[in-house]
Amino acid sequence: MSTVDRTSFATRYAAAWSGKDPVTFGEFYEENGSLVVNGSASEGRAAVVATARAYMEAFPDMTVRLESLQQEGDVTVFHWIWTGTNTGPGGTGRAVRLTGYERWTFGPNGLLLKSDGHFDAAEYQRQLKGE
């Protein structure tokens, strides 16, 4: 995949995270693709959609913005800025702003076979609690 194609993919992916439609977001993944968030894996497109739905429901105004892309051999590293307010069911009402990254491996169809995502979980909890 060319640099232009990766940038286009990343821009559309961020928009899908922000778009409040978990099924559309899931279409960025191979049927057997996985989304890993701080070590917790969602295996298969249906599980990826369920994970996205949970985030989108907990943070109805969430947005993901592409910060930068890097290429490390066969892996594309997607750096992002994520913001949202935890106003979903049982939410704290607190705003969260995090930076993080996902290490992407693409499958044979040009979709994500694996996204291994990372963010500072302690900072996330601190912001949710309003500390």
PDB file of C-alpha atoms in Angstrom, residues 4-130:
ATOM      1  CA  VAL A   4      -1.049   8.112  -0.133  1.00  0.00           C
ATOM      2  CA  ASP A   5      -3.271   5.034   0.205  1.00  0.00           C
ATOM      3  CA  ARG A   6      -2.270   4.533   3.865  1.00  0.00           C
ATOM      4  CA  THR A   7      -3.002   8.191   4.644  1.00  0.00           C
ATOM      5  CA  SER A   8      -6.394   7.958   2.934  1.00  0.00           C
ATOM      6  CA  PHE A   9      -7.169   4.749   4.826  1.00  0.00           C
ATOM      7  CA  ALA A  10      -6.139   6.314   8.162  1.00  0.00           C
ATOM      8  CA  THR A  11      -8.230   9.435   7.525  1.00  0.00           C
ATOM      9  CA  ARG A  12     -11.292   7.359   6.654  1.00  0.00           C
ATOM     10  CA  TYR A  13     -10.667   5.056   9.633  1.00  0.00           C
ATOM     11  CA  ALA A  14     -10.549   8.013  12.045  1.00  0.00           C
ATOM     12  CA  ALA A  15     -13.760   9.354  10.506  1.00  0.00           C
ATOM     13  CA  ALA A  16     -15.402   5.941  10.957  1.00  0.00           C
ATOM     14  CA  TRP A  17     -14.406   5.854  14.655  1.00  0.00           C
ATOM     15  CA  SER A  18     -15.939   9.323  14.943  1.00  0.00           C
ATOM     16  CA  GLY A  19     -18.997   8.489  12.822  1.00  0.00           C
ATOM     17  CA  LYS A  20     -21.082   6.690  15.446  1.00  0.00           C
ATOM     18  CA  ASP A  21     -21.747   3.707  13.190  1.00  0.00           C
ATOM     19  CA  PRO A  22     -19.913   0.652  14.524  1.00  0.00           C
ATOM     20  CA  VAL A  23     -20.833  -1.487  11.493  1.00  0.00           C
ATOM     21  CA  THR A  24     -19.187   1.001   9.133  1.00  0.00           C
ATOM     22  CA  PHE A  25     -16.147   1.029  11.416  1.00  0.00           C
ATOM     23  CA  GLY A  26     -16.035  -2.779  11.319  1.00  0.00           C
ATOM     24  CA  GLU A  27     -15.784  -2.700   7.527  1.00  0.00           C
ATOM     25  CA  PHE A  28     -12.163  -1.558   7.896  1.00  0.00           C
ATOM     26  CA  TYR A  29     -11.334  -5.042   9.264  1.00  0.00           C
ATOM     27  CA  GLU A  30     -10.931  -8.397   7.557  1.00  0.00           C
ATOM     28  CA  GLU A  31     -13.680 -10.872   8.576  1.00  0.00           C
ATOM     29  CA  ASN A  32     -11.107 -12.579  10.810  1.00  0.00           C
ATOM     30  CA  GLY A  33      -9.413  -9.324  11.822  1.00  0.00           C
ATOM     31  CA  SER A  34      -8.719  -8.304  15.382  1.00  0.00           C
ATOM     32  CA  LEU A  35      -8.728  -5.086  17.369  1.00  0.00           C
ATOM     33  CA  VAL A  36      -6.548  -5.146  20.462  1.00  0.00           C
ATOM     34  CA  VAL A  37      -6.926  -2.291  22.971  1.00  0.00           C
ATOM     35  CA  ASN A  38      -4.260  -2.264  25.681  1.00  0.00           C
ATOM     36  CA  GLY A  39      -3.961  -6.035  25.474  1.00  0.00           C
ATOM     37  CA  SER A  40      -7.687  -6.849  25.355  1.00  0.00           C
ATOM     38  CA  ALA A  41      -8.498  -8.484  22.009  1.00  0.00           C
ATOM     39  CA  SER A  42     -11.686  -8.452  19.963  1.00  0.00           C
ATOM     40  CA  GLU A  43     -11.311 -11.311  17.477  1.00  0.00           C
ATOM     41  CA  GLY A  44     -13.344 -11.251  14.261  1.00  0.00           C
ATOM     42  CA  ARG A  45     -15.279  -8.450  12.643  1.00  0.00           C
ATOM     43  CA  ALA A  46     -18.402  -8.994  14.784  1.00  0.00           C
ATOM     44  CA  ALA A  47     -16.346  -8.597  17.962  1.00  0.00           C
ATOM     45  CA  VAL A  48     -14.640  -5.489  16.544  1.00  0.00           C
ATOM     46  CA  VAL A  49     -18.081  -4.003  15.841  1.00  0.00           C
ATOM     47  CA  ALA A  50     -19.212  -4.824  19.399  1.00  0.00           C
ATOM     48  CA  THR A  51     -16.129  -3.124  20.871  1.00  0.00           C
ATOM     49  CA  ALA A  52     -16.622  -0.046  18.704  1.00  0.00           C
ATOM     50  CA  ARG A  53     -20.311   0.060  19.687  1.00  0.00           C
ATOM     51  CA  ALA A  54     -19.377   0.013  23.385  1.00  0.00           C
ATOM     52  CA  TYR A  55     -17.028   2.984  22.990  1.00  0.00           C
ATOM     53  CA  MET A  56     -19.510   4.874  20.820  1.00  0.00           C
ATOM     54  CA  GLU A  57     -22.309   4.344  23.341  1.00  0.00           C
ATOM     55  CA  ALA A  58     -20.170   5.325  26.331  1.00  0.00           C
ATOM     56  CA  PHE A  59     -18.830   8.426  24.544  1.00  0.00           C
ATOM     57  CA  PRO A  60     -21.575   9.586  22.134  1.00  0.00           C
ATOM     58  CA  ASP A  61     -19.588  12.681  21.080  1.00  0.00           C
ATOM     59  CA  MET A  62     -16.265  10.885  20.651  1.00  0.00           C
ATOM     60  CA  THR A  63     -13.897  11.864  17.900  1.00  0.00           C
ATOM     61  CA  VAL A  64     -10.685  10.288  16.699  1.00  0.00           C
ATOM     62  CA  ARG A  65      -8.228  12.410  14.768  1.00  0.00           C
ATOM     63  CA  LEU A  66      -5.231  11.221  12.795  1.00  0.00           C
ATOM     64  CA  GLU A  67      -2.121  12.772  14.323  1.00  0.00           C
ATOM     65  CA  SER A  68       0.551  11.018  12.226  1.00  0.00           C
ATOM     66  CA  LEU A  69       1.440   7.820  10.409  1.00  0.00           C
ATOM     67  CA  GLN A  70       4.723   5.949  10.437  1.00  0.00           C
ATOM     68  CA  GLN A  71       5.845   2.923   8.504  1.00  0.00           C
ATOM     69  CA  GLU A  72       7.936   0.330  10.351  1.00  0.00           C
ATOM     70  CA  GLY A  73       8.613  -2.464   7.888  1.00  0.00           C
ATOM     71  CA  ASP A  74       5.273  -4.165   7.170  1.00  0.00           C
ATOM     72  CA  VAL A  75       3.528  -2.385  10.071  1.00  0.00           C
ATOM     73  CA  THR A  76       1.796   0.986   9.795  1.00  0.00           C
ATOM     74  CA  VAL A  77       1.650   2.955  13.048  1.00  0.00           C
ATOM     75  CA  PHE A  78      -1.432   5.175  13.329  1.00  0.00           C
ATOM     76  CA  HIS A  79      -0.998   7.884  15.995  1.00  0.00           C
ATOM     77  CA  TRP A  80      -4.272   9.453  17.094  1.00  0.00           C
ATOM     78  CA  ILE A  81      -5.927  11.959  19.389  1.00  0.00           C
ATOM     79  CA  TRP A  82      -9.167  10.765  20.953  1.00  0.00           C
ATOM     80  CA  THR A  83     -11.699  12.994  22.699  1.00  0.00           C
ATOM     81  CA  GLY A  84     -15.118  12.319  24.129  1.00  0.00           C
ATOM     82  CA  THR A  85     -17.456  12.901  27.031  1.00  0.00           C
ATOM     83  CA  ASN A  86     -18.578   9.880  29.027  1.00  0.00           C
ATOM     84  CA  THR A  87     -22.308  10.668  28.877  1.00  0.00           C
ATOM     85  CA  GLY A  88     -23.520   7.219  27.825  1.00  0.00           C
ATOM     86  CA  PRO A  89     -25.457   4.895  30.154  1.00  0.00           C
ATOM     87  CA  GLY A  90     -23.880   4.990  33.611  1.00  0.00           C
ATOM     88  CA  GLY A  91     -21.330   7.553  32.438  1.00  0.00           C
ATOM     89  CA  THR A  92     -19.408   9.943  34.637  1.00  0.00           C
ATOM     90  CA  GLY A  93     -20.156  13.018  32.529  1.00  0.00           C
ATOM     91  CA  ARG A  94     -16.417  13.689  32.353  1.00  0.00           C
ATOM     92  CA  ALA A  95     -14.526  14.701  29.230  1.00  0.00           C
ATOM     93  CA  VAL A  96     -11.531  12.639  28.180  1.00  0.00           C
ATOM     94  CA  ARG A  97      -8.674  13.577  25.848  1.00  0.00           C
ATOM     95  CA  LEU A  98      -6.055  10.950  25.093  1.00  0.00           C
ATOM     96  CA  THR A  99      -3.281  10.310  22.650  1.00  0.00           C
ATOM     97  CA  GLY A 100      -2.324   6.835  21.568  1.00  0.00           C
ATOM     98  CA  TYR A 101      -1.445   4.668  18.651  1.00  0.00           C
ATOM     99  CA  GLU A 102      -2.387   1.514  16.803  1.00  0.00           C
ATOM    100  CA  ARG A 103       0.055  -0.810  15.068  1.00  0.00           C
ATOM    101  CA  TRP A 104      -1.672  -2.026  11.904  1.00  0.00           C
ATOM    102  CA  THR A 105      -1.081  -5.207   9.941  1.00  0.00           C
ATOM    103  CA  PHE A 106      -3.037  -5.386   6.706  1.00  0.00           C
ATOM    104  CA  GLY A 107      -4.628  -8.519   5.313  1.00  0.00           C
ATOM    105  CA  PRO A 108      -4.896  -9.754   1.729  1.00  0.00           C
ATOM    106  CA  ASN A 109      -7.943  -7.572   0.971  1.00  0.00           C
ATOM    107  CA  GLY A 110      -6.264  -4.317   2.032  1.00  0.00           C
ATOM    108  CA  LEU A 111      -8.216  -4.310   5.291  1.00  0.00           C
ATOM    109  CA  LEU A 112      -6.930  -4.593   8.838  1.00  0.00           C
ATOM    110  CA  LEU A 113      -5.908  -8.059   9.882  1.00  0.00           C
ATOM    111  CA  LYS A 114      -4.766  -6.722  13.243  1.00  0.00           C
ATOM    112  CA  SER A 115      -4.833  -3.375  14.984  1.00  0.00           C
ATOM    113  CA  ASP A 116      -2.823  -3.399  18.214  1.00  0.00           C
ATOM    114  CA  GLY A 117      -3.835  -0.220  20.064  1.00  0.00           C
ATOM    115  CA  HIS A 118      -2.299   1.462  23.068  1.00  0.00           C
ATOM    116  CA  PHE A 119      -3.105   4.431  25.307  1.00  0.00           C
ATOM    117  CA  ASP A 120      -2.292   5.447  28.871  1.00  0.00           C
ATOM    118  CA  ALA A 121      -4.944   3.571  30.868  1.00  0.00           C
ATOM    119  CA  ALA A 122      -4.050   5.314  34.146  1.00  0.00           C
ATOM    120  CA  GLU A 123      -4.513   8.726  32.515  1.00  0.00           C
ATOM    121  CA  TYR A 124      -7.840   7.576  31.066  1.00  0.00           C
ATOM    122  CA  GLN A 125      -9.055   6.531  34.539  1.00  0.00           C
ATOM    123  CA  ARG A 126      -7.775   9.774  36.075  1.00  0.00           C
ATOM    124  CA  GLN A 127      -9.755  11.846  33.577  1.00  0.00           C
ATOM    125  CA  LEU A 128     -12.900   9.723  33.972  1.00  0.00           C
ATOM    126  CA  LYS A 129     -12.772  10.280  37.732  1.00  0.00           C
ATOM    127  CA  GLY A 130     -12.074  14.015  37.348  1.00  0.00           C
TER     128      GLY A 130
END
